[in-house]
Coordinates of C-alpha atoms in Angstrom, one line a residue:
M1 CA -2.4 16.9 -18.3
Q2 CA -4.3 19.6 -16.4
E3 CA -2.0 21.9 -14.4
R4 CA -3.0 23.2 -11.0
K5 CA -1.5 25.9 -8.7
V6 CA -0.1 24.8 -5.3
G7 CA -0.3 27.7 -2.9
S8 CA -0.1 31.4 -3.6
L9 CA 3.6 31.7 -4.3
G10 CA 3.6 30.6 -7.9
L11 CA 4.2 26.9 -7.8
K12 CA 2.3 24.9 -10.5
V13 CA 2.2 21.1 -11.0
S14 CA 0.2 18.5 -12.8
A15 CA -3.2 17.7 -11.2
V16 CA -2.1 14.1 -10.8
G17 CA 1.4 13.6 -9.6
L18 CA 3.3 10.4 -8.7
G19 CA 4.0 9.1 -5.2
C20 CA 7.2 7.1 -5.3
M21 CA 7.2 5.5 -1.8
G22 CA 6.1 2.0 -2.7
M23 CA 8.8 1.7 -5.4
S24 CA 11.4 1.1 -2.7
E25 CA 9.6 -0.2 0.4
F26 CA 6.4 -1.1 2.2
Y27 CA 4.5 -2.8 -0.6
G28 CA 6.7 -5.8 -1.4
P29 CA 9.7 -6.3 -3.7
S30 CA 10.3 -4.3 -6.9
S31 CA 13.0 -3.8 -9.5
D32 CA 14.8 -0.4 -9.6
A33 CA 15.1 -0.7 -13.4
D34 CA 11.3 -1.2 -13.7
Q35 CA 10.5 1.6 -11.4
I36 CA 12.8 4.0 -13.3
K37 CA 10.7 3.2 -16.4
V38 CA 7.5 4.0 -14.5
I39 CA 8.9 7.4 -13.4
Q40 CA 10.1 8.2 -16.9
K41 CA 6.8 7.2 -18.4
A42 CA 5.0 9.4 -16.0
I43 CA 7.1 12.4 -17.2
D44 CA 6.3 11.4 -20.8
L45 CA 2.6 11.5 -19.9
G46 CA 2.8 15.0 -18.5
V47 CA 3.2 14.2 -14.8
T48 CA 5.4 16.9 -13.3
L49 CA 5.1 16.4 -9.5
L50 CA 7.3 13.5 -8.2
D51 CA 7.0 12.8 -4.4
T52 CA 9.7 11.0 -2.4
A53 CA 11.2 11.2 1.1
D54 CA 14.5 10.4 2.8
M55 CA 12.8 7.7 5.0
Y56 CA 11.6 5.6 2.0
G57 CA 13.9 2.7 1.6
P58 CA 15.3 4.0 3.8
F59 CA 17.3 6.5 1.8
T60 CA 17.2 4.5 -1.5
N61 CA 14.0 6.0 -2.9
E62 CA 15.6 9.4 -3.4
V63 CA 18.5 7.7 -5.2
L64 CA 16.0 5.9 -7.4
V65 CA 14.2 9.1 -8.3
G66 CA 17.4 10.9 -8.9
K67 CA 18.5 8.3 -11.4
A68 CA 15.1 8.4 -13.2
I69 CA 15.2 12.2 -13.7
K70 CA 18.8 12.5 -14.8
G71 CA 18.8 14.6 -17.9
R72 CA 15.2 15.6 -17.3
R73 CA 15.5 17.7 -14.2
D74 CA 13.8 20.7 -15.8
E75 CA 10.7 18.7 -16.6
V76 CA 9.7 17.9 -13.0
V77 CA 8.8 19.5 -9.7
L78 CA 10.8 17.5 -7.1
A79 CA 9.3 17.0 -3.7
T80 CA 11.0 15.3 -0.8
K81 CA 10.7 15.2 3.0
F82 CA 12.6 15.0 6.3
G83 CA 11.5 14.4 9.9
N84 CA 10.9 10.6 10.2
S85 CA 14.4 9.6 11.4
R86 CA 15.6 6.1 10.5
G87 CA 18.8 4.2 10.9
E88 CA 20.8 2.5 8.2
N89 CA 19.2 -0.8 9.0
G90 CA 15.7 0.6 8.6
E91 CA 14.9 1.1 12.3
F92 CA 12.7 4.0 13.1
L93 CA 14.4 6.4 15.5
G94 CA 11.5 8.9 16.0
V95 CA 10.5 12.3 14.7
R96 CA 13.0 15.1 14.5
G97 CA 12.6 18.8 13.6
D98 CA 15.5 20.5 15.3
P99 CA 17.4 23.0 13.1
E100 CA 20.6 20.9 13.0
Y101 CA 18.7 17.9 11.7
V102 CA 16.8 20.0 9.1
R103 CA 20.0 21.3 7.6
K104 CA 21.7 17.9 7.7
S105 CA 18.7 16.1 6.2
C106 CA 18.4 18.6 3.3
D107 CA 22.1 18.3 2.4
A108 CA 21.8 14.5 2.4
S109 CA 18.7 14.5 0.2
L110 CA 20.3 16.8 -2.3
L111 CA 23.3 14.5 -2.5
R112 CA 21.1 11.4 -3.0
L113 CA 18.9 13.0 -5.5
G114 CA 21.8 14.4 -7.4
V115 CA 20.3 17.9 -7.7
D116 CA 21.2 21.4 -6.6
T117 CA 17.8 22.4 -5.4
I118 CA 14.7 20.7 -4.0
D119 CA 11.5 22.3 -5.4
L120 CA 9.2 21.4 -2.5
Y121 CA 10.7 20.4 0.9
Y122 CA 8.2 19.0 3.5
Q123 CA 8.5 18.5 7.2
H124 CA 7.2 14.9 7.1
R125 CA 5.8 14.8 10.6
V126 CA 5.7 17.5 13.3
D127 CA 8.2 17.1 16.1
T128 CA 6.3 18.1 19.2
K129 CA 9.5 18.5 21.2
V130 CA 10.7 21.4 19.0
P131 CA 8.7 24.7 18.6
I132 CA 7.4 24.7 15.1
E133 CA 8.8 28.2 14.7
E134 CA 12.4 26.8 15.1
T135 CA 11.8 24.0 12.5
I136 CA 10.2 26.4 9.9
G137 CA 12.9 29.0 10.6
A138 CA 15.6 26.4 9.7
M139 CA 13.6 25.5 6.6
S140 CA 13.4 29.2 5.6
E141 CA 17.2 29.4 5.8
L142 CA 17.3 26.6 3.2
V143 CA 15.2 28.7 0.9
E144 CA 17.4 31.7 1.4
A145 CA 20.5 29.6 0.6
G146 CA 18.9 28.4 -2.7
K147 CA 18.8 24.8 -1.6
V148 CA 15.0 24.7 -1.5
R149 CA 12.4 26.7 -3.6
Y150 CA 9.2 26.1 -1.5
I151 CA 8.5 24.6 1.9
G152 CA 5.6 22.4 3.0
M153 CA 4.3 20.3 5.9
S154 CA 2.6 16.9 6.2
E155 CA -0.1 15.8 8.5
A156 CA 0.0 19.1 10.5
A157 CA -3.0 20.2 12.6
P158 CA -4.6 23.6 11.8
S159 CA -3.2 25.4 14.8
T160 CA 0.4 24.2 14.0
L161 CA -0.1 25.1 10.4
R162 CA -1.1 28.6 11.3
R163 CA 2.0 29.1 13.6
A164 CA 4.2 27.7 10.9
H165 CA 2.7 29.9 8.2
G166 CA 3.2 32.9 10.4
T167 CA 6.9 32.1 10.6
F168 CA 7.5 31.7 6.9
P169 CA 5.0 31.1 4.0
I170 CA 4.0 27.5 3.7
T171 CA 3.3 26.5 0.1
A172 CA 1.7 23.1 0.6
L173 CA 0.2 20.8 3.1
Q174 CA 0.3 17.1 2.3
T175 CA -2.2 15.0 4.1
E176 CA -4.0 11.7 3.4
Y177 CA -7.2 12.4 1.6
S178 CA -9.5 10.0 -0.2
L179 CA -13.0 8.6 -0.1
W180 CA -12.0 6.5 2.8
S181 CA -9.9 9.2 4.6
R182 CA -12.0 12.3 4.7
D183 CA -10.7 13.8 7.9
P184 CA -9.3 17.0 6.2
E185 CA -12.9 18.0 5.4
E186 CA -13.5 18.8 9.1
E187 CA -11.1 21.8 9.3
I188 CA -7.9 21.4 7.3
L189 CA -9.3 22.1 3.8
A190 CA -10.9 25.4 5.1
T191 CA -7.7 26.3 6.8
V192 CA -5.5 25.9 3.8
K193 CA -7.9 27.8 1.6
E194 CA -8.0 30.7 4.1
L195 CA -4.2 30.8 4.3
G196 CA -3.5 30.4 0.6
I197 CA -1.7 27.1 1.1
G198 CA -2.0 24.3 -1.5
F199 CA -3.3 20.9 -0.6
V200 CA -1.6 17.7 -1.8
A201 CA -3.6 14.5 -1.2
Y202 CA -1.5 11.4 -0.6
S203 CA -2.9 7.9 -0.7
P204 CA -5.9 9.2 -2.8
L205 CA -6.6 5.6 -3.7
G206 CA -6.8 4.5 0.0
R207 CA -3.4 2.6 -0.3
G208 CA -4.8 0.8 -3.3
F209 CA -8.0 -0.4 -1.6
L210 CA -10.2 1.9 -3.6
T211 CA -9.0 0.4 -6.9
G212 CA -11.2 -2.6 -6.3
Q213 CA -8.2 -4.8 -7.1
I214 CA -7.7 -6.0 -3.6
K215 CA -10.3 -8.6 -2.8
S216 CA -8.5 -10.5 -0.1
I217 CA -5.6 -9.9 2.3
D218 CA -3.9 -12.7 0.3
D219 CA -3.7 -10.4 -2.7
L220 CA -1.0 -8.5 -0.8
D221 CA 2.6 -9.7 -0.7
A222 CA 3.7 -11.4 2.5
S223 CA 6.1 -8.5 3.2
D224 CA 3.5 -5.8 2.4
T225 CA 3.1 -3.5 5.4
R226 CA -0.6 -2.9 4.6
R227 CA -1.2 -6.4 6.2
N228 CA -0.7 -4.6 9.5
H229 CA -3.0 -1.7 8.9
P230 CA -6.3 -1.9 10.8
R231 CA -8.4 -1.2 7.7
F232 CA -7.0 -4.2 5.9
Q233 CA -7.7 -6.7 8.8
G234 CA -10.6 -9.0 9.6
K235 CA -14.1 -7.6 9.8
N236 CA -12.7 -4.1 8.9
F237 CA -11.5 -5.4 5.6
N238 CA -14.9 -7.0 4.7
K239 CA -16.9 -3.9 5.6
N240 CA -14.5 -1.6 3.7
L241 CA -14.7 -3.9 0.7
E242 CA -18.5 -3.6 0.7
L243 CA -18.1 0.2 0.4
V244 CA -15.6 -0.1 -2.5
E245 CA -18.0 -2.5 -4.3
K246 CA -20.7 0.2 -4.2
V247 CA -18.4 2.8 -5.6
S248 CA -17.3 0.3 -8.3
D249 CA -20.9 0.0 -9.4
I250 CA -21.0 3.8 -10.0
A251 CA -17.7 3.6 -11.9
R252 CA -19.0 0.9 -14.2
A253 CA -22.1 2.9 -14.9
K254 CA -19.9 5.9 -15.9
G255 CA -17.5 3.7 -18.0
V256 CA -14.4 4.3 -15.9
T257 CA -12.5 2.2 -13.4
P258 CA -13.0 2.4 -9.6
A259 CA -9.5 4.0 -9.3
Q260 CA -10.3 6.7 -11.9
L261 CA -13.6 7.5 -10.1
A262 CA -11.8 7.7 -6.7
L263 CA -9.1 10.0 -8.1
A264 CA -11.7 12.2 -10.0
W265 CA -13.6 12.5 -6.8
V266 CA -10.6 13.9 -4.9
L267 CA -9.8 16.3 -7.7
A268 CA -13.4 17.5 -7.8
Q269 CA -13.4 18.6 -4.2
S270 CA -11.4 21.7 -5.1
S271 CA -9.6 23.1 -8.1
E272 CA -6.5 23.6 -5.9
I273 CA -6.2 20.0 -4.7
V274 CA -3.4 17.9 -6.3
A275 CA -3.3 14.1 -5.9
I276 CA -0.2 11.9 -5.8
P277 CA -1.3 8.3 -6.3
G278 CA 1.5 5.8 -6.1
T279 CA 2.0 2.9 -8.5
R280 CA 4.7 0.5 -9.7
N281 CA 2.9 -0.4 -12.8
I282 CA 2.8 1.5 -16.1
D283 CA -0.7 0.3 -16.9
R284 CA -2.0 1.6 -13.6
L285 CA 0.0 4.8 -14.1
E286 CA -1.8 5.4 -17.5
E287 CA -5.1 4.7 -15.8
N288 CA -4.4 7.2 -13.0
V289 CA -3.3 9.9 -15.4
K290 CA -6.6 9.6 -17.4
A291 CA -8.5 10.4 -14.2
A292 CA -7.4 14.0 -14.5
S293 CA -9.7 14.5 -17.5
I294 CA -12.8 12.9 -15.9
T295 CA -15.4 15.2 -14.7
L296 CA -18.1 14.4 -12.1
D297 CA -21.4 16.3 -12.1
K298 CA -23.4 17.2 -8.9
E299 CA -25.6 14.1 -9.3
E300 CA -22.6 11.8 -9.6
L301 CA -20.9 13.4 -6.6
A302 CA -24.1 13.0 -4.6
A303 CA -24.4 9.4 -5.5
I304 CA -20.8 8.7 -4.4
D305 CA -21.4 10.5 -1.2
Q306 CA -24.5 8.5 -0.5
V307 CA -22.8 5.1 -0.8
F308 CA -19.5 6.2 0.7
P309 CA -20.2 9.0 3.2
R310 CA -17.6 10.6 5.4
G311 CA -16.7 8.4 8.3
A312 CA -18.0 5.2 6.7
T313 CA -14.6 3.5 6.6
V314 CA -13.9 1.1 9.4
G315 CA -10.5 1.1 11.3
E316 CA -7.7 3.6 12.0
R317 CA -5.5 4.8 9.1
Y318 CA -2.3 3.5 10.6
P319 CA -1.3 0.8 13.1
S320 CA -0.3 3.7 15.4
M321 CA -1.7 7.2 15.0
D322 CA 0.8 8.8 17.4
S323 CA 2.8 10.7 14.7
V324 CA -0.1 12.2 12.7
N325 CA -2.2 15.3 13.0
K326 CA 0.0 17.3 15.4

């Protein structure tokens, strides 16, 4: 597995990591025992970056990841997040970034994960009610206390990221980035490069849409939250499917899967971008990992850009965009 640096402070991870969110929630039912096998297989294949968050489950995904890495802690870079506050019954309570909440959330995550240190601790969403300097200041105290090695942010706007980085070095920015979510190209990618901040692309497969495996909304479980996403609904779905079919044609011509082509495209945008596709299936995991060794030449990248240009996707990324890009 190819290794890439994340930021300028020394953190290195596998080019393809593993997003663990869907193992516990959002994409339909799953078995913890099966998901532990997926995580452990990922480590066997050279995946070092595991991504979770306290809100996934809620709270249960960190426990799952903790069980999976027991006895193998030194083989992984463990990333988790705080900021999207949820109740024990799963209700969403809003975004919090106050120092007390930061400290409390970190301690709770350490306990659930069963570890002494979190390698990369993200602010999951920016709390606009709290000055970013206060949130980052509290996170820097976690680094000084040895509870966290590096800190990151998720879905932060360039101006917020600059203020945060001026308070304490930000190692990574995690933001949605894929062929069908190319917003970071407008300003974010240039900003992180200027500041020496790593970029971690979540949902690099467009929440599974870019795999070409989803042909109808009925391919999703009845409890799958993607059914409520604008891009998966009605005319939006049909138009987005047409885009994916064009990319699939290019993938077939190259002898790779649509998912592998989509991942290879993300990795080709910069040698310092890391992708964290999620999966609950070992076959799909192996497919994703192989994407790290696929190279795309200028002609292939141009062909992809021609059939799937920036802004071509129809529909908003989320049912509500209130909590992103702040």
